[in-house]
Amino acid sequence: MKDAASALTRGLSARHIRFIALGSAIGTGLFYGSAEAIEKAGPSVLLAYLIGGVVVYIVLRALGEMAVRNPVSGSFGEYAGKHLGPLAGFLTGWTYTFEMIVVCLADVTAFGVYMGFWFPDVPRWIWVLAIVFFIGALNLLSVKVFGELEFWFTLVKVAAIIAMIAAGVAILIFGFGIHDTSEGVSNLWAEGGFFANGFGGFVACFAIVMFAFGGTEIIGITAGEAEDPARTIPRAVNTVPARIMLFYIATLAVIMAITPWHSVGTEGSPFVQIFEGLGVGPAAAVLNVVVITAALSAINSDIFGAGRIMYGMAQRGQAPAVMTRVTRAGVPWMTVVVMIGALLVAVLLNYLIPESVFLVIASIATFATIFVWVMILLSQYRSRRRMSDAEVAALTFPVPLWPYAQLAALAFLGFVIVVLAFDADTRVALVVGAVWLVGLALAYLRFVRPAGDRPDPVPADQPR
């Protein structure tokens, strides 16, 4: 039995987990980042999002099988350590944590920019500092509070997307003076064809598309604090990918049907363009509320996810033991403190180092997302290979199309890595990622000894 001082509480319902996973993958990647994917591929980006969504679903099913069978706070970091070895678990856990710090840095910086829309005279660092401490304080409350916040944050984002889709369909049908209704949706193939930039452009967009789905793996992390993992995890895994594909594909299809793909994002946000086209006066202000909510949601879930991964690693001796201590509400408080400290340092670096260096550091997030997914698939593959026929038969949420779907997903993710290598804009991600993994491996060999070589832990009431 776990010590009460180091045990998490189970307070996340099925509603919380579905919206946490949904919100983590619907953010700035949809509101702004999709414009870059469209620029590379043209309308064929819709097919890329469909293919990417299928691969993400396979990854989540692999994670779901392990999470239902063994719901732990360390999630895929612990699964990698158990099935692939302690070094693999160490690499997976810390790579995911660093990814969350980098992404969170971008989100807190974006929050400062968004607040400048209403308060242009207030220095950005004040907003950044305020939001870091505010979200940090919220993460020290019970996990149920976190779940409720994510539910409402995501509800705002989803409502905005649905409103945008409905508004776009209305423009396609009635025109409203900004669209020739006789053209219908011909913009999806009239401006250079569906594969407007050829097969090369279609392939190049996958690096951006796959990163846009990053964050959905937080479903596995929530398993350690889900009220009923055997019921909530399968529901979240089975419903979230379809909803994400619907939101991404439907939204971008409407945008490109109204606005020729080569002009999307060149004259402000496509969301603003559509709302303004319907005569919504304060469109920019409405959008600003939505993107602020998206940033808050991302920061909130990033701190939660990274914190729980660090908690799990600390339990395995791969992070300082103090990270296993929890508050009376069952929240690992030291991991929240570490995340806040990292964000404060990162924000300072964002002001001190040149923008080009910051982009080099941020590029590891793309590599880290794919790396974590590969480790999830490999962990599940090794786990299933080690099971007896009776254990396989006892699985309540087995992966479909075993093992062909998993092997196909691994091959596809390997293909995306190759795409990163051939694109000059993303090649740096591989270099930074390789340096990061080598550095982690050296740190493991230097500071973390295999479990069999570590001395037995000293009881808490005895001096060390």
CSV table of C-alpha atoms in Angstrom, one decimal:
chain,number,residue,atom,x,y,z
A,1,MET,CA,0.0,0.0,0.0
A,2,LYS,CA,1.2,3.5,-0.8
A,3,ASP,CA,2.1,5.9,1.9
A,4,ALA,CA,-0.8,8.4,2.2
A,5,ALA,CA,1.8,11.2,1.9
A,6,SER,CA,2.8,10.1,-1.6
A,7,ALA,CA,-0.4,8.7,-3.0
A,8,LEU,CA,-2.5,10.4,-5.7
A,9,THR,CA,-6.3,10.7,-5.5
A,10,ARG,CA,-8.7,9.4,-8.1
A,11,GLY,CA,-11.0,12.4,-8.9
A,12,LEU,CA,-11.2,12.5,-12.7
A,13,SER,CA,-14.5,11.4,-14.2
A,14,ALA,CA,-15.2,10.2,-17.8
A,15,ARG,CA,-16.3,13.7,-18.7
A,16,HIS,CA,-13.1,15.2,-17.3
A,17,ILE,CA,-10.8,12.8,-19.2
A,18,ARG,CA,-12.6,13.2,-22.5
A,19,PHE,CA,-12.3,16.9,-22.4
A,20,ILE,CA,-8.8,16.9,-21.1
A,21,ALA,CA,-7.6,14.8,-24.1
A,22,LEU,CA,-9.7,16.8,-26.5
A,23,GLY,CA,-8.5,20.1,-25.2
A,24,SER,CA,-4.9,19.2,-25.2
A,25,ALA,CA,-4.9,18.5,-29.0
A,26,ILE,CA,-7.1,21.5,-30.0
A,27,GLY,CA,-5.2,24.7,-29.5
A,28,THR,CA,-2.9,27.0,-31.3
A,29,GLY,CA,-2.1,24.2,-33.7
A,30,LEU,CA,-5.6,24.6,-35.1
A,31,PHE,CA,-6.2,28.3,-34.6
A,32,TYR,CA,-2.9,29.4,-36.2
A,33,GLY,CA,-0.5,26.5,-36.9
A,34,SER,CA,-2.8,24.9,-39.5
A,35,ALA,CA,-2.1,27.8,-41.9
A,36,GLU,CA,1.5,26.6,-42.3
A,37,ALA,CA,0.4,23.0,-43.1
A,38,ILE,CA,-2.0,24.5,-45.7
A,39,GLU,CA,0.8,26.5,-47.2
A,40,LYS,CA,2.8,23.3,-47.8
A,41,ALA,CA,0.1,21.0,-49.1
A,42,GLY,CA,-2.8,23.0,-50.2
A,43,PRO,CA,-6.2,21.3,-50.0
A,44,SER,CA,-4.6,17.9,-49.7
A,45,VAL,CA,-3.8,18.8,-46.1
A,46,LEU,CA,-7.3,17.4,-45.4
A,47,LEU,CA,-6.2,13.9,-46.4
A,48,ALA,CA,-3.0,14.4,-44.3
A,49,TYR,CA,-5.0,15.2,-41.2
A,50,LEU,CA,-7.2,12.1,-41.9
A,51,ILE,CA,-4.2,9.8,-42.2
A,52,GLY,CA,-2.6,11.4,-39.1
A,53,GLY,CA,-5.7,11.0,-37.1
A,54,VAL,CA,-5.9,7.3,-37.9
A,55,VAL,CA,-2.3,6.8,-36.8
A,56,VAL,CA,-2.9,8.8,-33.6
A,57,TYR,CA,-5.9,6.5,-32.9
A,58,ILE,CA,-3.7,3.4,-33.2
A,59,VAL,CA,-1.2,5.0,-30.8
A,60,LEU,CA,-4.0,5.8,-28.3
A,61,ARG,CA,-5.4,2.3,-28.5
A,62,ALA,CA,-2.0,0.9,-27.7
A,63,LEU,CA,-1.7,3.3,-24.8
A,64,GLY,CA,-5.3,2.5,-23.7
A,65,GLU,CA,-4.6,-1.3,-23.6
A,66,MET,CA,-1.7,-0.7,-21.2
A,67,ALA,CA,-3.5,2.0,-19.2
A,68,VAL,CA,-6.6,-0.1,-18.5
A,69,ARG,CA,-4.5,-3.1,-17.6
A,70,ASN,CA,-2.2,-1.1,-15.4
A,71,PRO,CA,-3.4,2.4,-14.6
A,72,VAL,CA,-0.5,4.3,-13.1
A,73,SER,CA,0.5,7.9,-12.8
A,74,GLY,CA,3.8,7.4,-14.7
A,75,SER,CA,1.9,6.2,-17.7
A,76,PHE,CA,3.9,5.6,-20.9
A,77,GLY,CA,7.2,6.5,-19.0
A,78,GLU,CA,6.5,3.6,-16.6
A,79,TYR,CA,5.3,1.3,-19.4
A,80,ALA,CA,8.5,1.9,-21.4
A,81,GLY,CA,10.6,1.2,-18.3
A,82,LYS,CA,8.8,-2.0,-17.6
A,83,HIS,CA,8.7,-3.4,-21.1
A,84,LEU,CA,11.7,-1.9,-22.8
A,85,GLY,CA,14.1,-1.3,-19.9
A,86,PRO,CA,14.8,1.4,-17.3
A,87,LEU,CA,16.8,3.5,-19.7
A,88,ALA,CA,13.9,3.6,-22.2
A,89,GLY,CA,11.6,4.7,-19.4
A,90,PHE,CA,14.0,7.4,-18.3
A,91,LEU,CA,14.4,8.7,-21.9
A,92,THR,CA,10.6,8.7,-22.5
A,93,GLY,CA,9.7,10.4,-19.2
A,94,TRP,CA,12.2,13.2,-19.3
A,95,THR,CA,11.7,13.8,-23.1
A,96,TYR,CA,8.0,14.2,-22.5
A,97,THR,CA,8.6,16.5,-19.6
A,98,PHE,CA,11.0,18.7,-21.6
A,99,GLU,CA,8.5,18.8,-24.5
A,100,MET,CA,5.8,20.1,-22.1
A,101,ILE,CA,8.1,22.8,-20.8
A,102,VAL,CA,9.0,24.0,-24.3
A,103,VAL,CA,5.3,24.0,-25.4
A,104,CYS,CA,4.2,25.6,-22.1
A,105,LEU,CA,6.9,28.3,-22.7
A,106,ALA,CA,5.3,29.1,-26.0
A,107,ASP,CA,1.9,29.2,-24.5
A,108,VAL,CA,2.7,31.6,-21.6
A,109,THR,CA,4.5,33.9,-24.1
A,110,ALA,CA,1.5,33.8,-26.4
A,111,PHE,CA,-0.8,34.6,-23.4
A,112,GLY,CA,1.2,37.8,-22.8
A,113,VAL,CA,0.8,38.7,-26.5
A,114,TYR,CA,-2.9,38.1,-26.4
A,115,MET,CA,-3.4,40.3,-23.3
A,116,GLY,CA,-1.6,43.0,-25.2
A,117,PHE,CA,-4.6,43.3,-27.4
A,118,TRP,CA,-6.6,44.9,-24.6
A,119,PHE,CA,-3.7,46.3,-22.5
A,120,PRO,CA,-1.0,47.4,-25.0
A,121,ASP,CA,0.8,49.6,-22.4
A,122,VAL,CA,1.3,46.8,-19.8
A,123,PRO,CA,4.7,45.1,-20.2
A,124,ARG,CA,4.3,41.5,-21.4
A,125,TRP,CA,6.4,40.0,-18.7
A,126,ILE,CA,3.8,41.0,-16.1
A,127,TRP,CA,1.1,38.9,-17.8
A,128,VAL,CA,3.5,36.0,-18.2
A,129,LEU,CA,4.5,36.1,-14.6
A,130,ALA,CA,0.9,36.4,-13.4
A,131,ILE,CA,-0.3,33.4,-15.5
A,132,VAL,CA,2.6,31.2,-14.5
A,133,PHE,CA,1.8,31.7,-10.8
A,134,PHE,CA,-2.0,31.6,-11.3
A,135,ILE,CA,-2.0,28.3,-13.2
A,136,GLY,CA,0.6,26.9,-10.8
A,137,ALA,CA,-1.7,27.7,-7.9
A,138,LEU,CA,-4.6,26.0,-9.6
A,139,ASN,CA,-2.6,22.9,-10.1
A,140,LEU,CA,-2.0,22.7,-6.4
A,141,LEU,CA,-5.7,22.3,-5.8
A,142,SER,CA,-7.4,18.9,-6.0
A,143,VAL,CA,-7.3,17.0,-9.3
A,144,LYS,CA,-11.1,17.4,-9.5
A,145,VAL,CA,-10.6,21.2,-9.7
A,146,PHE,CA,-8.1,20.7,-12.5
A,147,GLY,CA,-10.6,18.4,-14.4
A,148,GLU,CA,-13.4,21.0,-14.1
A,149,LEU,CA,-11.1,23.8,-15.4
A,150,GLU,CA,-10.1,21.8,-18.4
A,151,PHE,CA,-13.7,20.8,-19.1
A,152,TRP,CA,-14.8,24.5,-19.2
A,153,PHE,CA,-11.7,25.7,-21.1
A,154,THR,CA,-12.2,23.0,-23.7
A,155,LEU,CA,-15.9,23.7,-23.9
A,156,VAL,CA,-15.2,27.3,-24.9
A,157,LYS,CA,-12.7,26.1,-27.6
A,158,VAL,CA,-15.1,23.5,-29.0
A,159,ALA,CA,-18.0,26.0,-29.0
A,160,ALA,CA,-15.9,28.5,-31.0
A,161,ILE,CA,-14.9,25.8,-33.5
A,162,ILE,CA,-18.6,24.7,-34.0
A,163,ALA,CA,-19.7,28.3,-34.4
A,164,MET,CA,-17.0,28.8,-37.0
A,165,ILE,CA,-18.0,25.7,-38.9
A,166,ALA,CA,-21.7,26.8,-38.8
A,167,ALA,CA,-20.8,30.3,-39.9
A,168,GLY,CA,-18.6,29.0,-42.7
A,169,VAL,CA,-21.4,26.7,-44.0
A,170,ALA,CA,-23.8,29.7,-43.8
A,171,ILE,CA,-21.4,31.7,-46.0
A,172,LEU,CA,-21.1,28.9,-48.5
A,173,ILE,CA,-24.9,28.7,-48.8
A,174,PHE,CA,-25.9,32.3,-48.6
A,175,GLY,CA,-22.8,34.1,-49.7
A,176,PHE,CA,-23.2,37.3,-47.5
A,177,GLY,CA,-21.3,39.2,-50.2
A,178,ILE,CA,-18.0,37.5,-49.5
A,179,HIS,CA,-18.5,34.3,-51.4
A,180,ASP,CA,-20.0,33.5,-54.8
A,181,THR,CA,-22.5,30.7,-54.0
A,182,SER,CA,-22.3,29.4,-57.6
A,183,GLU,CA,-18.8,28.3,-56.9
A,184,GLY,CA,-19.8,26.0,-54.1
A,185,VAL,CA,-16.8,24.3,-52.6
A,186,SER,CA,-14.8,24.4,-55.9
A,187,ASN,CA,-11.9,26.2,-54.2
A,188,LEU,CA,-10.9,22.8,-52.8
A,189,TRP,CA,-9.7,21.8,-56.3
A,190,ALA,CA,-9.9,24.9,-58.6
A,191,GLU,CA,-6.8,26.6,-57.3
A,192,GLY,CA,-4.1,24.2,-58.7
A,193,GLY,CA,-6.0,21.0,-57.9
A,194,PHE,CA,-6.5,19.1,-54.7
A,195,PHE,CA,-2.7,18.3,-54.6
A,196,ALA,CA,-1.9,21.9,-55.4
A,197,ASN,CA,1.8,21.6,-54.4
A,198,GLY,CA,2.3,18.1,-55.8
A,199,PHE,CA,3.0,15.0,-53.8
A,200,GLY,CA,6.1,16.6,-52.3
A,201,GLY,CA,4.1,19.3,-50.6
A,202,PHE,CA,1.6,16.7,-49.4
A,203,VAL,CA,4.4,14.7,-47.8
A,204,ALA,CA,6.1,17.7,-46.3
A,205,CYS,CA,3.0,18.8,-44.4
A,206,PHE,CA,3.0,15.6,-42.2
A,207,ALA,CA,5.7,17.1,-39.9
A,208,ILE,CA,3.2,19.8,-38.9
A,209,VAL,CA,0.1,17.7,-39.0
A,210,MET,CA,1.5,15.1,-36.6
A,211,PHE,CA,2.7,17.7,-34.2
A,212,ALA,CA,-0.8,19.2,-34.2
A,213,PHE,CA,-2.2,16.0,-32.7
A,214,GLY,CA,0.5,16.0,-29.9
A,215,GLY,CA,-0.9,16.0,-26.4
A,216,THR,CA,-3.6,13.4,-26.9
A,217,GLU,CA,-1.3,10.9,-25.0
A,218,ILE,CA,-2.3,12.7,-21.8
A,219,ILE,CA,-5.2,10.2,-21.7
A,220,GLY,CA,-2.7,7.7,-20.3
A,221,ILE,CA,-1.5,10.0,-17.7
A,222,THR,CA,-5.0,10.7,-16.4
A,223,ALA,CA,-5.5,6.9,-15.8
A,224,GLY,CA,-3.6,7.1,-12.5
A,225,GLU,CA,-6.2,9.5,-11.2
A,226,ALA,CA,-9.3,8.3,-13.0
A,227,GLU,CA,-12.3,7.2,-10.8
A,228,ASP,CA,-12.9,4.2,-13.0
A,229,PRO,CA,-10.0,3.6,-15.5
A,230,ALA,CA,-11.5,0.5,-16.9
A,231,ARG,CA,-14.6,2.5,-18.1
A,232,THR,CA,-13.3,6.0,-18.6
A,233,ILE,CA,-10.1,5.3,-20.6
A,234,PRO,CA,-11.8,3.2,-23.4
A,235,ARG,CA,-14.5,5.8,-23.8
A,236,ALA,CA,-12.0,8.6,-24.1
A,237,VAL,CA,-9.8,6.7,-26.5
A,238,ASN,CA,-12.7,5.7,-28.7
A,239,THR,CA,-14.4,9.1,-29.0
A,240,VAL,CA,-11.6,11.7,-28.9
A,241,PRO,CA,-9.7,10.8,-32.1
A,242,ALA,CA,-12.9,10.9,-34.2
A,243,ARG,CA,-13.8,14.3,-32.7
A,244,ILE,CA,-10.4,15.7,-33.3
A,245,MET,CA,-10.4,14.6,-36.9
A,246,LEU,CA,-13.9,16.1,-37.3
A,247,PHE,CA,-12.9,19.4,-35.9
A,248,TYR,CA,-9.7,19.7,-37.8
A,249,ILE,CA,-11.0,18.4,-41.2
A,250,ALA,CA,-14.3,20.1,-41.1
A,251,THR,CA,-12.9,23.4,-40.0
A,252,LEU,CA,-10.1,23.5,-42.5
A,253,ALA,CA,-12.4,22.3,-45.3
A,254,VAL,CA,-14.8,25.2,-44.6
A,255,ILE,CA,-12.0,27.7,-44.5
A,256,MET,CA,-10.4,26.5,-47.8
A,257,ALA,CA,-13.8,26.3,-49.5
A,258,ILE,CA,-14.5,29.9,-48.7
A,259,THR,CA,-11.0,31.3,-49.1
A,260,PRO,CA,-8.5,30.0,-51.7
A,261,TRP,CA,-5.9,27.9,-49.9
A,262,HIS,CA,-3.0,30.1,-51.0
A,263,SER,CA,-4.5,33.2,-49.2
A,264,VAL,CA,-5.3,31.5,-45.9
A,265,GLY,CA,-3.5,33.1,-43.1
A,266,THR,CA,-2.0,35.9,-45.3
A,267,GLU,CA,-4.6,38.5,-44.2
A,268,GLY,CA,-5.1,37.7,-40.5
A,269,SER,CA,-6.7,34.8,-38.8
A,270,PRO,CA,-9.2,32.8,-41.0
A,271,PHE,CA,-11.5,32.6,-37.9
A,272,VAL,CA,-11.6,36.4,-37.8
A,273,GLN,CA,-12.3,36.6,-41.5
A,274,ILE,CA,-15.3,34.3,-41.3
A,275,PHE,CA,-16.8,36.0,-38.3
A,276,GLU,CA,-16.3,39.5,-39.8
A,277,GLY,CA,-17.9,38.2,-43.0
A,278,LEU,CA,-21.1,37.5,-41.0
A,279,GLY,CA,-21.0,41.0,-39.7
A,280,VAL,CA,-19.9,40.1,-36.2
A,281,GLY,CA,-18.4,43.5,-35.2
A,282,PRO,CA,-16.1,42.5,-32.3
A,283,ALA,CA,-14.8,39.4,-34.2
A,284,ALA,CA,-11.2,40.1,-33.1
A,285,ALA,CA,-12.2,40.5,-29.5
A,286,VAL,CA,-14.2,37.3,-29.6
A,287,LEU,CA,-11.3,35.4,-31.2
A,288,ASN,CA,-8.9,36.8,-28.5
A,289,VAL,CA,-11.1,35.4,-25.8
A,290,VAL,CA,-11.0,32.0,-27.5
A,291,VAL,CA,-7.2,31.9,-28.0
A,292,ILE,CA,-6.6,33.1,-24.4
A,293,THR,CA,-8.8,30.2,-23.3
A,294,ALA,CA,-6.8,27.9,-25.5
A,295,ALA,CA,-3.5,29.1,-24.1
A,296,LEU,CA,-4.8,28.7,-20.5
A,297,SER,CA,-6.1,25.2,-21.2
A,298,ALA,CA,-2.7,24.2,-22.8
A,299,ILE,CA,-0.7,25.6,-19.9
A,300,ASN,CA,-2.9,23.9,-17.4
A,301,SER,CA,-2.7,20.5,-19.0
A,302,ASP,CA,1.0,20.8,-19.7
A,303,ILE,CA,1.8,21.4,-16.1
A,304,PHE,CA,-0.4,18.5,-15.1
A,305,GLY,CA,1.0,16.1,-17.6
A,306,ALA,CA,4.7,16.9,-16.9
A,307,GLY,CA,4.1,16.8,-13.2
A,308,ARG,CA,2.5,13.4,-13.2
A,309,ILE,CA,5.3,12.0,-15.4
A,310,MET,CA,7.9,13.3,-13.0
A,311,TYR,CA,6.0,11.9,-10.0
A,312,GLY,CA,6.0,8.4,-11.7
A,313,MET,CA,9.8,8.7,-12.4
A,314,ALA,CA,10.5,9.7,-8.9
A,315,GLN,CA,8.7,6.5,-7.7
A,316,ARG,CA,11.1,4.5,-9.9
A,317,GLY,CA,14.2,6.3,-8.6
A,318,GLN,CA,14.7,8.3,-11.9
A,319,ALA,CA,13.9,11.7,-10.4
A,320,PRO,CA,14.4,13.2,-6.9
A,321,ALA,CA,12.4,11.4,-4.3
A,322,VAL,CA,10.9,14.6,-3.0
A,323,MET,CA,8.7,14.7,-6.1
A,324,THR,CA,6.7,11.8,-4.7
A,325,ARG,CA,5.4,14.0,-1.9
A,326,VAL,CA,1.8,15.1,-2.3
A,327,THR,CA,-0.6,17.6,-0.7
A,328,ARG,CA,-3.6,16.7,1.5
A,329,ALA,CA,-5.6,16.9,-1.7
A,330,GLY,CA,-3.4,14.2,-3.3
A,331,VAL,CA,-1.5,16.6,-5.7
A,332,PRO,CA,2.3,16.2,-6.2
A,333,TRP,CA,3.3,19.7,-5.1
A,334,MET,CA,7.0,19.6,-5.8
A,335,THR,CA,6.5,18.7,-9.5
A,336,VAL,CA,4.3,21.8,-9.8
A,337,VAL,CA,7.0,23.9,-8.2
A,338,VAL,CA,9.6,22.5,-10.6
A,339,MET,CA,7.4,23.3,-13.6
A,340,ILE,CA,6.8,26.9,-12.4
A,341,GLY,CA,10.6,27.3,-11.8
A,342,ALA,CA,11.4,26.0,-15.3
A,343,LEU,CA,8.8,28.3,-16.9
A,344,LEU,CA,10.3,31.3,-15.1
A,345,VAL,CA,13.8,30.5,-16.3
A,346,ALA,CA,12.4,29.8,-19.8
A,347,VAL,CA,10.6,33.1,-19.9
A,348,LEU,CA,13.7,34.9,-18.9
A,349,LEU,CA,15.7,33.1,-21.6
A,350,ASN,CA,13.0,34.0,-24.1
A,351,TYR,CA,13.9,37.7,-23.5
A,352,LEU,CA,17.6,37.2,-23.4
A,353,ILE,CA,18.5,34.9,-26.3
A,354,PRO,CA,17.9,35.6,-30.0
A,355,GLU,CA,14.7,34.5,-31.6
A,356,SER,CA,16.5,32.0,-33.8
A,357,VAL,CA,18.0,30.2,-30.9
A,358,PHE,CA,14.6,30.0,-29.2
A,359,LEU,CA,13.2,28.4,-32.4
A,360,VAL,CA,16.0,25.8,-32.4
A,361,ILE,CA,15.1,24.9,-28.8
A,362,ALA,CA,11.4,24.7,-29.5
A,363,SER,CA,11.9,22.5,-32.5
A,364,ILE,CA,12.6,19.5,-30.2
A,365,ALA,CA,8.9,19.5,-29.4
A,366,THR,CA,8.1,18.0,-32.8
A,367,PHE,CA,10.8,15.3,-32.4
A,368,ALA,CA,9.7,14.6,-28.8
A,369,THR,CA,6.1,14.1,-29.7
A,370,ILE,CA,7.0,11.4,-32.3
A,371,PHE,CA,9.5,9.8,-30.0
A,372,VAL,CA,7.0,9.4,-27.2
A,373,TRP,CA,4.5,7.9,-29.6
A,374,VAL,CA,7.1,5.4,-30.9
A,375,MET,CA,7.9,4.4,-27.3
A,376,ILE,CA,4.2,3.9,-26.6
A,377,LEU,CA,3.9,1.6,-29.6
A,378,LEU,CA,7.0,-0.3,-28.8
A,379,SER,CA,6.1,-0.8,-25.2
A,380,GLN,CA,2.7,-2.2,-26.1
A,381,TYR,CA,4.2,-4.4,-28.7
A,382,ARG,CA,6.7,-5.9,-26.2
A,383,SER,CA,4.0,-6.1,-23.5
A,384,ARG,CA,1.7,-8.1,-25.8
A,385,ARG,CA,4.5,-10.4,-27.0
A,386,ARG,CA,5.3,-11.3,-23.4
A,387,MET,CA,1.6,-12.2,-22.5
A,388,SER,CA,0.3,-15.7,-22.3
A,389,ASP,CA,-2.8,-16.7,-24.3
A,390,ALA,CA,-4.8,-16.5,-21.1
A,391,GLU,CA,-3.5,-13.0,-20.3
A,392,VAL,CA,-4.4,-11.9,-23.9
A,393,ALA,CA,-7.9,-13.3,-23.5
A,394,ALA,CA,-8.3,-11.4,-20.3
A,395,LEU,CA,-7.6,-8.0,-21.8
A,396,THR,CA,-10.7,-5.8,-21.6
A,397,PHE,CA,-9.5,-3.2,-24.1
A,398,PRO,CA,-7.2,-5.0,-26.6
A,399,VAL,CA,-5.8,-3.1,-29.6
A,400,PRO,CA,-7.5,-3.8,-32.9
A,401,LEU,CA,-5.8,-5.5,-35.9
A,402,TRP,CA,-2.9,-6.8,-33.8
A,403,PRO,CA,0.0,-6.6,-34.7
A,404,TYR,CA,-0.5,-5.2,-38.2
A,405,ALA,CA,-1.9,-1.8,-37.1
A,406,GLN,CA,0.9,-1.2,-34.6
A,407,LEU,CA,3.6,-2.1,-37.2
A,408,ALA,CA,2.0,0.1,-39.8
A,409,ALA,CA,1.9,3.0,-37.3
A,410,LEU,CA,5.5,2.5,-36.4
A,411,ALA,CA,6.5,2.5,-40.1
A,412,PHE,CA,4.5,5.7,-40.7
A,413,LEU,CA,6.1,7.5,-37.7
A,414,GLY,CA,9.5,6.4,-39.1
A,415,PHE,CA,8.5,7.9,-42.4
A,416,VAL,CA,7.6,11.2,-40.6
A,417,ILE,CA,11.1,11.2,-39.1
A,418,VAL,CA,12.6,10.9,-42.6
A,419,VAL,CA,10.4,13.8,-43.7
A,420,LEU,CA,11.9,15.9,-40.9
A,421,ALA,CA,15.4,15.1,-42.2
A,422,PHE,CA,14.7,16.1,-45.8
A,423,ASP,CA,12.9,19.4,-44.9
A,424,ALA,CA,15.4,22.2,-44.3
A,425,ASP,CA,12.9,23.9,-41.9
A,426,THR,CA,12.6,20.9,-39.7
A,427,ARG,CA,15.9,19.1,-40.0
A,428,VAL,CA,17.2,21.0,-36.9
A,429,ALA,CA,14.6,19.1,-34.8
A,430,LEU,CA,16.5,15.8,-35.5
A,431,VAL,CA,19.9,17.4,-34.6
A,432,VAL,CA,18.5,18.9,-31.3
A,433,GLY,CA,16.6,15.7,-30.6
A,434,ALA,CA,19.6,13.5,-31.1
A,435,VAL,CA,21.8,15.7,-28.8
A,436,TRP,CA,19.0,15.7,-26.2
A,437,LEU,CA,18.7,11.9,-26.1
A,438,VAL,CA,22.5,11.4,-26.0
A,439,GLY,CA,22.6,13.8,-23.1
A,440,LEU,CA,19.8,12.0,-21.3
A,441,ALA,CA,21.5,8.6,-21.8
A,442,LEU,CA,24.8,10.0,-20.3
A,443,ALA,CA,22.9,11.5,-17.4
A,444,TYR,CA,21.2,8.1,-16.8
A,445,LEU,CA,24.5,6.3,-16.8
A,446,ARG,CA,26.1,8.9,-14.5
A,447,PHE,CA,23.3,9.6,-12.0
A,448,VAL,CA,20.7,6.7,-12.2
A,449,ARG,CA,21.9,3.2,-11.5
A,450,PRO,CA,19.8,0.2,-12.5
A,451,ALA,CA,17.3,-0.8,-9.8
A,452,GLY,CA,19.2,-4.0,-9.1
A,453,ASP,CA,22.4,-2.0,-8.2
A,454,ARG,CA,20.7,0.6,-6.0
A,455,PRO,CA,20.7,0.0,-2.2
A,456,ASP,CA,17.4,-0.6,-0.5
A,457,PRO,CA,15.6,2.6,0.4
A,458,VAL,CA,16.2,3.9,4.0
A,459,PRO,CA,13.0,4.2,6.0
A,460,ALA,CA,11.7,7.8,6.2
A,461,ASP,CA,12.3,7.9,10.0
A,462,GLN,CA,16.0,7.0,9.8
A,463,PRO,CA,18.9,9.3,8.8
A,464,ARG,CA,20.3,8.8,5.3
